[in-house]
Each structure stands twice: as C-alpha cells, then as structure tokens.
PDB file of C-alpha atoms in Angstrom:
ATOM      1  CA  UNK T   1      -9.418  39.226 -11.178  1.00 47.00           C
ATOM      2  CA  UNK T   2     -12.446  40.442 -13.365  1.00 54.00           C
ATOM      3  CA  UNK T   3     -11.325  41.912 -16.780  1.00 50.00           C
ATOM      4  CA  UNK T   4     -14.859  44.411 -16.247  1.00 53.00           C
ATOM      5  CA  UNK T   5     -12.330  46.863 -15.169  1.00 58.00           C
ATOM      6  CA  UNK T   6     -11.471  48.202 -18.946  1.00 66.00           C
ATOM      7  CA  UNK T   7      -9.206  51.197 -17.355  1.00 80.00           C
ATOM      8  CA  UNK T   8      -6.192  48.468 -16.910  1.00 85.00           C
ATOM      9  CA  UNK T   9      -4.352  46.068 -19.591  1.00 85.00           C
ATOM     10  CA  UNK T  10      -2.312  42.964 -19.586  1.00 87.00           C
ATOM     11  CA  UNK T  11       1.466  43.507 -19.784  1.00 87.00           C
ATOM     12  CA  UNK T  12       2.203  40.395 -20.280  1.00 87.00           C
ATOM     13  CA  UNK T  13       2.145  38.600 -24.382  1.00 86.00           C
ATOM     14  CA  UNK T  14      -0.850  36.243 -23.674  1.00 85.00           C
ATOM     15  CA  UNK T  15      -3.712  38.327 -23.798  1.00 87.00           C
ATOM     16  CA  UNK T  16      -6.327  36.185 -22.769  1.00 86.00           C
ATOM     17  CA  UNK T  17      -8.123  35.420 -19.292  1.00 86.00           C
ATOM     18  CA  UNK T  18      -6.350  31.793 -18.741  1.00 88.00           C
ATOM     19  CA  UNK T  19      -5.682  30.022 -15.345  1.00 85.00           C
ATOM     20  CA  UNK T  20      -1.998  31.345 -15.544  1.00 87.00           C
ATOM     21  CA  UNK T  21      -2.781  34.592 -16.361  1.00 90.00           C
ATOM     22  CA  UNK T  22      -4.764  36.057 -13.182  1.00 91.00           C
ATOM     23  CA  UNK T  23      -4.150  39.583 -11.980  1.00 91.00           C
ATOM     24  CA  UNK T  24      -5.188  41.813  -9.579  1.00 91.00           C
ATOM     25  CA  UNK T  25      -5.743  45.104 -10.298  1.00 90.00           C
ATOM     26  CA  UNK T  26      -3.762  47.873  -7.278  1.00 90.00           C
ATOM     27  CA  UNK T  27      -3.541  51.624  -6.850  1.00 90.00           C
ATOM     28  CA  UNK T  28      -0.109  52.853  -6.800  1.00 90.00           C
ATOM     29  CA  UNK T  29       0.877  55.389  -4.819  1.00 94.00           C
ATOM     30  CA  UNK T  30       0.986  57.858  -7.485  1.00 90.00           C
ATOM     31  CA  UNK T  31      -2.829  57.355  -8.445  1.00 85.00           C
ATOM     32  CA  UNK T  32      -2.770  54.823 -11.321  1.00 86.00           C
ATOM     33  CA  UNK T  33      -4.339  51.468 -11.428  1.00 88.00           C
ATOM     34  CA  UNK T  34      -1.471  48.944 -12.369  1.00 89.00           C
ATOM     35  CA  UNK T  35      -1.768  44.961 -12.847  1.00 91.00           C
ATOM     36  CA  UNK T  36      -0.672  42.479 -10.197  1.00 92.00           C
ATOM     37  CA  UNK T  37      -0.147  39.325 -11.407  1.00 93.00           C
ATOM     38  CA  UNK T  38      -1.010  36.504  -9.211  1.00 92.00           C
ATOM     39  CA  UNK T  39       0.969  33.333  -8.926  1.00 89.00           C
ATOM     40  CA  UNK T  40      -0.862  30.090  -9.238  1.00 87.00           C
ATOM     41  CA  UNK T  41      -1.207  27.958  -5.671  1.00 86.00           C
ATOM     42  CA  UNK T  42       0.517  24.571  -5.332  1.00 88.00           C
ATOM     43  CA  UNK T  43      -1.488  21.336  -5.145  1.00 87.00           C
ATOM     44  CA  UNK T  44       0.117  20.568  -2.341  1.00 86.00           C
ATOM     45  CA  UNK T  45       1.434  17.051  -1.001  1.00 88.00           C
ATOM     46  CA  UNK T  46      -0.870  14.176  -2.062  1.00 89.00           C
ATOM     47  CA  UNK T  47      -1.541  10.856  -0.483  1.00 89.00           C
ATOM     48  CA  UNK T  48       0.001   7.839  -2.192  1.00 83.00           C
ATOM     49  CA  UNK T  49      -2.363   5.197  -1.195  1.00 83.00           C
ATOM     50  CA  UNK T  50      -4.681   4.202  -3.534  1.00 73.00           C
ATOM     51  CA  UNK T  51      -8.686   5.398  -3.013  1.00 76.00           C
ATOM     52  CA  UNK T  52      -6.880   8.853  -0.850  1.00 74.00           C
ATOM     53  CA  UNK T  53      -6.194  10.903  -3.514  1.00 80.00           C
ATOM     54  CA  UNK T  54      -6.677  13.996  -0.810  1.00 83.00           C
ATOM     55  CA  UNK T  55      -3.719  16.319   0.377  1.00 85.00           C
ATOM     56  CA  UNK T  56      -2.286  15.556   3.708  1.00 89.00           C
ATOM     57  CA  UNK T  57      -3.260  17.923   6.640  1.00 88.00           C
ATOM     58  CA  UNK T  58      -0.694  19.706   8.424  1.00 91.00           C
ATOM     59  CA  UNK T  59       2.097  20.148   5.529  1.00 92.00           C
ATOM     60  CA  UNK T  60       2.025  23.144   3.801  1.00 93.00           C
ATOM     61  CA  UNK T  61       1.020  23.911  -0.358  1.00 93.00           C
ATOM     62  CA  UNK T  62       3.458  24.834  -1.163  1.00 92.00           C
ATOM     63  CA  UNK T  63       6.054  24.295  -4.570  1.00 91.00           C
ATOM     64  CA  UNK T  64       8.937  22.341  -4.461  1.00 90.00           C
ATOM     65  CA  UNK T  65      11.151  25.411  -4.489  1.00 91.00           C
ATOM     66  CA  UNK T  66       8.864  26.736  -1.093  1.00 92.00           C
ATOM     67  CA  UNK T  67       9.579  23.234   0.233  1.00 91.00           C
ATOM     68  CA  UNK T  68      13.139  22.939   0.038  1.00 94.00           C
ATOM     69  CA  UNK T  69      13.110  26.254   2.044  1.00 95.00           C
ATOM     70  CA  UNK T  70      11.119  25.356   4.914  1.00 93.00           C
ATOM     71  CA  UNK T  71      12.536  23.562   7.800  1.00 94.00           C
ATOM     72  CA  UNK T  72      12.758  19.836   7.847  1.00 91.00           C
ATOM     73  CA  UNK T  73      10.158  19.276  10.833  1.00 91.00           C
ATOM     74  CA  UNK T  74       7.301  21.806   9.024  1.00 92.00           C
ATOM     75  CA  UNK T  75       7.436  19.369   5.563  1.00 90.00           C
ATOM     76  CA  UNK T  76       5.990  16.382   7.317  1.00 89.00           C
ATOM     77  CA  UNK T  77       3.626  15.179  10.121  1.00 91.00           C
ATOM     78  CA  UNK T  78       5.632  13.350  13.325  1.00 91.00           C
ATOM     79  CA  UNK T  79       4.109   9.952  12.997  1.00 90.00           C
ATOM     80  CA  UNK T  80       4.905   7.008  10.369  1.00 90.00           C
ATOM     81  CA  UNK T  81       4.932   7.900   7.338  1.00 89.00           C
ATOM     82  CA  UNK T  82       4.216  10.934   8.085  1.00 89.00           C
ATOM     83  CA  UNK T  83       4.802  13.081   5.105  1.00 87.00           C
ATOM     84  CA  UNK T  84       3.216  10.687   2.089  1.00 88.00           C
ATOM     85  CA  UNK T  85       0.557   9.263   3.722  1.00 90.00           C
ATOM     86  CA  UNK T  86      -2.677  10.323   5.179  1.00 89.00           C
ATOM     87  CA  UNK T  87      -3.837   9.407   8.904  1.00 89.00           C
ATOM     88  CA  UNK T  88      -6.600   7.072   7.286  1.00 89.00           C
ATOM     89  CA  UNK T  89      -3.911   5.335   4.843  1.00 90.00           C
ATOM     90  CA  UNK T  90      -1.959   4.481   7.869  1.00 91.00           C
ATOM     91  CA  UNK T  91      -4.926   3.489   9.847  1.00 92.00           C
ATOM     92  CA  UNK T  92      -6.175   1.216   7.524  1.00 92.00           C
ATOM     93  CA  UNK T  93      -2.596  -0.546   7.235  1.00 92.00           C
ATOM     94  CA  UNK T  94      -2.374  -0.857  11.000  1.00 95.00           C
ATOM     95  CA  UNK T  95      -5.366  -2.587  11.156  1.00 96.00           C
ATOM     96  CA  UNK T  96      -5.255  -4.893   8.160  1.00 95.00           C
ATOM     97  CA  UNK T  97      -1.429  -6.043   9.539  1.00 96.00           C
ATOM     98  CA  UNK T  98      -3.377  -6.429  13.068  1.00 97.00           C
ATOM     99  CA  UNK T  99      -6.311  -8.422  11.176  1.00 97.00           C
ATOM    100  CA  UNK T 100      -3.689 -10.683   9.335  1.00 97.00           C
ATOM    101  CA  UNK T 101      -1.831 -11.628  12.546  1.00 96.00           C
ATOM    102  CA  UNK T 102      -4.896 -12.848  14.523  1.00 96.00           C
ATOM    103  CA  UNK T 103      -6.013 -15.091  11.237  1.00 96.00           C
ATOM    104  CA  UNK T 104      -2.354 -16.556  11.188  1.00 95.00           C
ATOM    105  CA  UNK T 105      -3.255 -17.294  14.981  1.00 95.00           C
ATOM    106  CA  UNK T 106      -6.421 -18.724  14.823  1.00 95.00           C
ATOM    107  CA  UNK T 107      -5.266 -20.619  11.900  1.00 94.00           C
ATOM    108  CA  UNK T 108      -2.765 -21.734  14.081  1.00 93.00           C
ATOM    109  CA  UNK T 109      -4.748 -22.469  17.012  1.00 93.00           C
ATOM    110  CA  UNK T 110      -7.271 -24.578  14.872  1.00 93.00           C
ATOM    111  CA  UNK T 111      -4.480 -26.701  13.153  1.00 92.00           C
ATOM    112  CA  UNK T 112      -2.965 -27.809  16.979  1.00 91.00           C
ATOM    113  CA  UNK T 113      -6.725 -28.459  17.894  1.00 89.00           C
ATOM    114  CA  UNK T 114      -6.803 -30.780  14.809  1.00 88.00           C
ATOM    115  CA  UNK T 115      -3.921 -32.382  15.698  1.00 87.00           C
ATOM    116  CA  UNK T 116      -3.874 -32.765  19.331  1.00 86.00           C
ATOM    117  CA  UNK T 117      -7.533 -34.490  18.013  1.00 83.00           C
ATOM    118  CA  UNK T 118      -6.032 -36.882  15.637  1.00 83.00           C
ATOM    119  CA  UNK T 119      -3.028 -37.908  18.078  1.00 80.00           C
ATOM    120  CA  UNK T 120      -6.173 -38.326  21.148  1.00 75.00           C
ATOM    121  CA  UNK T 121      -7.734 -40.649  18.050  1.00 73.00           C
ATOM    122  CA  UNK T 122      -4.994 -42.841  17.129  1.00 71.00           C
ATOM    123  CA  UNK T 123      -4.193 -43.234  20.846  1.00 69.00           C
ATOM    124  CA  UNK T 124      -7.488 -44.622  21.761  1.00 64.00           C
ATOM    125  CA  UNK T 125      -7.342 -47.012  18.587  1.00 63.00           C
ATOM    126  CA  UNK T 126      -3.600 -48.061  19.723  1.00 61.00           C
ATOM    127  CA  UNK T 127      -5.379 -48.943  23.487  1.00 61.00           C
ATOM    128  CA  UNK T 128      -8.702 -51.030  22.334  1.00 62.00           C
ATOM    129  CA  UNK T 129      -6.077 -52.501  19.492  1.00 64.00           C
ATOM    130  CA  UNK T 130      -3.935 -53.794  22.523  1.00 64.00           C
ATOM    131  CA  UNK T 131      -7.100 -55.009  24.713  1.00 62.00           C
ATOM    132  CA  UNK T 132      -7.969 -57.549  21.618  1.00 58.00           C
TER     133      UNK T 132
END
C-alpha cells in the first residue's frame, strides 16, 4: 500500500493516497507490476447498549450486501438477543431484572412485617381496653 513504489500509477480519477483509495501493487503473469485495489473492511455489527460501543464476537464484518448472503444461523450468536447485543449487555440486564425482583420482595416482606406488627399492636390495646 506504500506509493514508494514510483514504477506503478493509480488508474483510478482520485489521485491521492485516501482511506478509499488503497492498492496493492501484483506481478502479472506477463512481468508487469499492475495496481490492486483493495476494498475497505466493514465495521462490523455493533452493540446497541449504551457504554458497549464494541462489535459483537462471533458474527462476521462483513457489509450488508455480505450479510444478506450468509446463512441465517452465521449472522447472529444462539442466545437472547443474540445478534445486537453483546454477552456483557445481556449480562448486565439479567442481573439488574434479578436485582429488581428481590427489592420488590424484600419490600414486600418488610411491609407484611409492618403490618402483621401493627395488627399484633392494636390487638393487645383491644385486650387491656376490655380488662378496664
């Protein structure tokens, strides 16, 4: 990809070293050194949770045109959400919903404490309230 090599030219109209414009320079079979141009690599598919801006292991980079071609199993992972989200995304959202259930339970737990307290209460001012 180094333009230091003056023996071959660009064929293509932009005529300066740009990220689209990459080339590798190849021998033909008849002796002369011709320009390969290279095609720029796909990003690949990208985590949509916020703070995991990192592409998800096991699908390929490839372009949406590559994509469409591959088969339907080798686009995604096999596990929820398994083709937008990372495995740390879908960690994390396990174990917050996990988190948020036992709070709802001990909140739960602590408000039928209170009240089985309150009822024990009013019973035992009911009782002396009777003895009078």
């Amino acid at each position: 990809t180094k333009m230091l090599n003056r023996r071959v030219t660009y064929k293509r109209r932009s005529s300066y070293r740009t990220r689209t414009n990459k080339f590798r320079t190849v021998k033909t079979p008849g002796g002369k050194l011709a320009v390969r141009y290279l095609k720029r690599g796909a990003k690949g598919v990208v985590c949509n949770e916020l703070g995991y801006a990192k592409s998800i292991a096991g699908v390929p980079h490839l372009k949406p045109n590559g994509m469409h071609k591959l088969d339907k199993s080798k686009r995604s992972v096999s596990r929820a959400y398994g083709g937008s989200m990372s495995h740390k995304a879908v960690k994390e959202r396990i174990v917050r919903a996990f988190l948020i259930e036992e709070v709802k339970l001990i909140k739960r737990m602590v408000s039928q404490k209170e009240k089985s307290k309150s009822s024990k209460k009013n019973k035992g001012k009911k009782a002396a309230s009777k003895k009078k």
